Amino acid sequence: MKDYISEDEIGCFKELNILKIKYKERLSLPIPDSLPIDFEKIEVDKGLLNEMFNEIVLCIEKYSKKAMEKRVVGMRELIENAKNGDFISINVLKPIFEKIGENFKDKIPSNWNKPYCPICGCFPLMAYLRRDDGKKVFECMLCKTQWEFLRIKCPYCGSEEKLRFFEIDEEGFRVDVCDKCMSYIKTIDKRKMDIQDIELEDIKTRYLDILAIKEGYKQLQNVE
């Protein structure tokens, strides 16, 4: 398992997490008028946004040991780049959307049960099975909002017939797959283990992504 991650990757994640907490405390954001949020209506102080961008670039540059461009950016550019999977842009957006998610977590409809986040509309990063009742819960890849989803339904194509899962051992990690649309999502069984930081576990369980991809499955991730 450790062959697929490096100490630099873990170090970078931890330092980015510190920056995320720092900037969440400094952000002042307007309250959206509807959910999921319209990305185009999010406005952030330009000076703070560019300070965030350049500090995050410095952090990633430090651990990747590659020179990166520090420059002026805008929300529209960050969102477009994040849609294409740009690592820097996604990490700049995280403190913004996590702060919004924290403010709206009590307003999630109890009957949501959809494959995308009720706050920002993104797909889940990972899922977990809740310790007390075994229900499946998703965590958003962008704002970390959590919501329930049916265990017997594929979140991507809606199939209830060709679902299964595989696990490497009994440690509590597994991969839920759909043989109809060939999608997968990594899942933590919290009845077997106590995990707090799902984002960190996503990095540590890259070996499961590699196995799933080798078998022809794909994980759908979006920033809409």
Coordinates of C-alpha atoms in Angstrom, one line a residue:
M1 CA 0.0 0.0 0.0
K2 CA 2.7 2.5 1.0
D3 CA 4.4 2.0 -2.5
Y4 CA 1.6 4.1 -4.0
I5 CA 2.1 7.2 -1.9
S6 CA 5.1 9.2 -0.7
E7 CA 5.9 11.1 2.4
D8 CA 6.0 14.3 0.3
E9 CA 2.4 13.7 -0.8
I10 CA 1.2 13.2 2.8
G11 CA 3.3 16.3 3.9
C12 CA 1.7 18.4 1.1
F13 CA -1.8 17.3 2.1
K14 CA -1.2 18.2 5.7
E15 CA 0.2 21.6 4.9
L16 CA -2.6 22.4 2.4
N17 CA -5.1 21.4 5.1
I18 CA -3.5 24.0 7.5
L19 CA -3.8 26.6 4.8
K20 CA -7.4 25.7 4.2
I21 CA -8.3 26.2 7.9
K22 CA -6.4 29.5 7.9
Y23 CA -8.3 30.9 4.9
K24 CA -11.7 29.6 6.0
E25 CA -11.4 31.7 9.1
R26 CA -10.6 34.8 7.0
L27 CA -13.2 34.4 4.3
S28 CA -16.4 36.5 4.3
L29 CA -18.9 35.1 1.8
P30 CA -22.4 36.1 0.7
I31 CA -25.2 33.7 1.6
P32 CA -26.4 31.9 -1.5
D33 CA -30.1 32.2 -2.3
S34 CA -30.6 28.7 -3.4
L35 CA -29.1 25.2 -3.4
P36 CA -27.1 23.7 -5.0
I37 CA -25.0 26.8 -5.3
D38 CA -24.6 28.6 -8.6
F39 CA -20.8 28.7 -8.9
E40 CA -21.0 31.8 -11.1
K41 CA -22.5 33.8 -8.3
I42 CA -19.7 33.2 -5.7
E43 CA -17.7 36.3 -5.1
V44 CA -14.5 36.4 -3.1
D45 CA -12.3 39.4 -2.3
K46 CA -9.8 39.5 -5.2
G47 CA -6.8 40.3 -2.9
L48 CA -7.5 37.4 -0.6
L49 CA -8.2 35.0 -3.5
N50 CA -4.8 35.7 -5.1
E51 CA -3.1 35.5 -1.7
M52 CA -4.7 32.0 -1.3
F53 CA -3.7 31.0 -4.8
N54 CA -0.1 32.0 -4.5
E55 CA 0.4 30.5 -1.0
I56 CA -1.1 27.2 -2.2
V57 CA 1.2 27.3 -5.3
L58 CA 4.2 27.8 -3.0
C59 CA 3.1 24.8 -0.9
I60 CA 2.7 22.5 -3.9
E61 CA 5.9 23.8 -5.4
K62 CA 7.7 23.0 -2.2
Y63 CA 6.7 19.3 -2.2
S64 CA 6.7 18.7 -5.9
K65 CA 10.1 20.4 -6.3
K66 CA 8.9 22.0 -9.5
A67 CA 8.8 25.7 -10.2
M68 CA 5.2 27.0 -10.6
E69 CA 3.7 30.3 -11.8
K70 CA 2.5 32.8 -9.2
R71 CA 0.0 35.1 -10.8
V72 CA -3.4 36.9 -10.6
V73 CA -6.4 34.7 -10.9
G74 CA -10.2 35.0 -10.8
M75 CA -13.0 32.8 -9.7
R76 CA -14.2 32.0 -13.2
E77 CA -10.7 30.8 -14.2
L78 CA -10.4 28.7 -11.1
I79 CA -13.8 27.0 -11.6
E80 CA -13.1 26.3 -15.3
N81 CA -9.6 24.8 -14.4
A82 CA -11.1 22.8 -11.5
K83 CA -13.6 21.3 -13.9
N84 CA -10.6 19.9 -15.8
G85 CA -9.1 18.4 -12.7
D86 CA -6.5 21.1 -12.0
F87 CA -5.0 20.3 -8.6
I88 CA -4.1 23.9 -7.7
S89 CA -7.5 25.3 -8.6
I90 CA -9.4 22.6 -6.7
N91 CA -7.3 23.3 -3.5
V92 CA -7.9 27.1 -3.8
L93 CA -11.7 26.5 -4.1
K94 CA -11.9 24.0 -1.2
P95 CA -11.7 26.6 1.7
I96 CA -14.4 28.7 -0.1
F97 CA -16.8 25.9 -0.6
E98 CA -16.1 24.1 2.7
K99 CA -17.0 27.4 4.5
I100 CA -20.3 27.6 2.5
G101 CA -21.0 23.9 3.2
E102 CA -20.5 24.4 7.0
N103 CA -23.0 27.2 7.0
F104 CA -25.6 25.2 5.1
K105 CA -25.2 21.7 6.5
D106 CA -28.4 22.0 8.6
K107 CA -30.4 22.9 5.5
I108 CA -29.8 19.7 3.6
P109 CA -33.2 18.1 2.7
S110 CA -33.7 14.8 4.6
N111 CA -34.9 13.1 1.5
W112 CA -32.1 14.3 -0.8
N113 CA -30.7 10.8 -1.7
K114 CA -29.1 12.0 -4.9
P115 CA -25.6 11.2 -6.3
Y116 CA -24.4 14.8 -6.2
C117 CA -23.9 17.2 -3.3
P118 CA -26.9 19.2 -2.2
I119 CA -24.7 22.2 -1.4
C120 CA -22.4 22.6 -4.4
G121 CA -23.6 19.9 -6.8
C122 CA -20.3 17.9 -7.0
F123 CA -19.9 14.2 -6.9
P124 CA -18.7 12.4 -3.7
L125 CA -15.0 11.8 -3.0
M126 CA -15.6 8.7 -1.0
A127 CA -18.4 7.0 0.9
Y128 CA -18.7 5.4 4.3
L129 CA -21.0 3.0 6.1
R130 CA -22.2 4.6 9.3
R131 CA -21.2 2.8 12.5
D132 CA -24.6 2.8 14.2
D133 CA -27.0 1.8 11.4
G134 CA -24.8 0.7 8.4
K135 CA -26.3 3.4 6.1
K136 CA -24.2 4.7 3.2
V137 CA -23.0 8.3 3.5
F138 CA -21.3 10.3 0.8
E139 CA -18.7 13.0 1.4
C140 CA -18.5 15.7 -1.3
M141 CA -15.1 16.1 -3.1
L142 CA -15.2 19.9 -2.9
C143 CA -17.1 21.2 0.2
K144 CA -17.0 18.0 2.4
T145 CA -20.8 18.0 2.9
Q146 CA -22.1 14.6 3.9
W147 CA -25.4 13.1 2.9
E148 CA -27.1 9.7 2.8
F149 CA -27.5 7.6 -0.3
L150 CA -29.2 4.2 -0.9
R151 CA -26.8 1.3 -0.6
I152 CA -28.7 -0.8 -3.2
K153 CA -28.5 1.9 -6.0
C154 CA -25.6 2.9 -8.2
P155 CA -25.1 6.7 -7.7
Y156 CA -24.1 7.2 -11.4
C157 CA -26.5 5.2 -13.5
G158 CA -29.2 4.3 -10.9
S159 CA -29.0 0.6 -11.5
E160 CA -30.1 -1.7 -8.6
E161 CA -29.2 -4.9 -10.3
K162 CA -25.5 -5.1 -11.1
L163 CA -23.9 -3.8 -7.9
R164 CA -21.2 -5.6 -5.9
F165 CA -18.1 -4.7 -3.9
F166 CA -14.6 -6.1 -3.4
E167 CA -12.1 -5.7 -0.6
I168 CA -8.5 -6.6 -0.2
D169 CA -8.6 -7.6 3.4
E170 CA -10.7 -7.0 6.5
E171 CA -9.2 -3.6 7.4
G172 CA -12.5 -1.8 6.6
F173 CA -11.8 -0.4 3.1
R174 CA -13.8 -1.7 0.1
V175 CA -14.7 -0.7 -3.4
D176 CA -18.3 -0.5 -4.5
V177 CA -18.7 -1.2 -8.2
C178 CA -21.5 -1.2 -10.8
D179 CA -21.1 -3.7 -13.6
K180 CA -23.7 -1.8 -15.7
C181 CA -22.0 1.6 -16.1
M182 CA -18.5 0.3 -14.9
S183 CA -18.2 3.0 -12.2
Y184 CA -16.8 2.7 -8.7
I185 CA -16.5 4.5 -5.4
K186 CA -14.2 3.7 -2.5
T187 CA -16.1 3.0 0.8
I188 CA -15.0 2.9 4.4
D189 CA -16.9 0.6 6.7
K190 CA -16.9 2.5 10.0
R191 CA -18.3 -0.5 11.8
K192 CA -14.8 -2.0 11.4
M193 CA -12.6 1.1 11.8
D194 CA -12.8 4.7 13.1
I195 CA -11.9 7.2 10.3
Q196 CA -12.1 10.9 10.7
D197 CA -10.4 12.5 7.8
I198 CA -11.9 10.9 4.6
E199 CA -9.8 13.1 2.3
L200 CA -6.6 11.8 3.8
E201 CA -7.8 8.2 3.5
D202 CA -8.6 8.8 -0.1
I203 CA -4.9 9.5 -0.7
K204 CA -3.7 6.6 1.4
T205 CA -6.0 4.2 -0.4
R206 CA -4.8 4.9 -3.9
Y207 CA -4.0 1.2 -4.3
L208 CA -7.7 0.6 -4.4
D209 CA -8.1 3.1 -7.3
I210 CA -5.4 1.4 -9.2
L211 CA -7.0 -2.0 -8.7
A212 CA -10.4 -0.7 -9.8
I213 CA -9.1 1.0 -12.9
K214 CA -7.1 -2.1 -13.9
E215 CA -10.4 -4.0 -13.8
G216 CA -12.0 -1.4 -16.1
Y217 CA -13.9 0.7 -13.7
K218 CA -13.9 4.5 -13.4
Q219 CA -14.7 7.0 -10.7
L220 CA -16.8 10.0 -11.8
Q221 CA -15.7 13.3 -10.3
N222 CA -16.9 16.7 -11.2
V223 CA -16.8 20.3 -10.4
E224 CA -20.0 21.7 -12.1

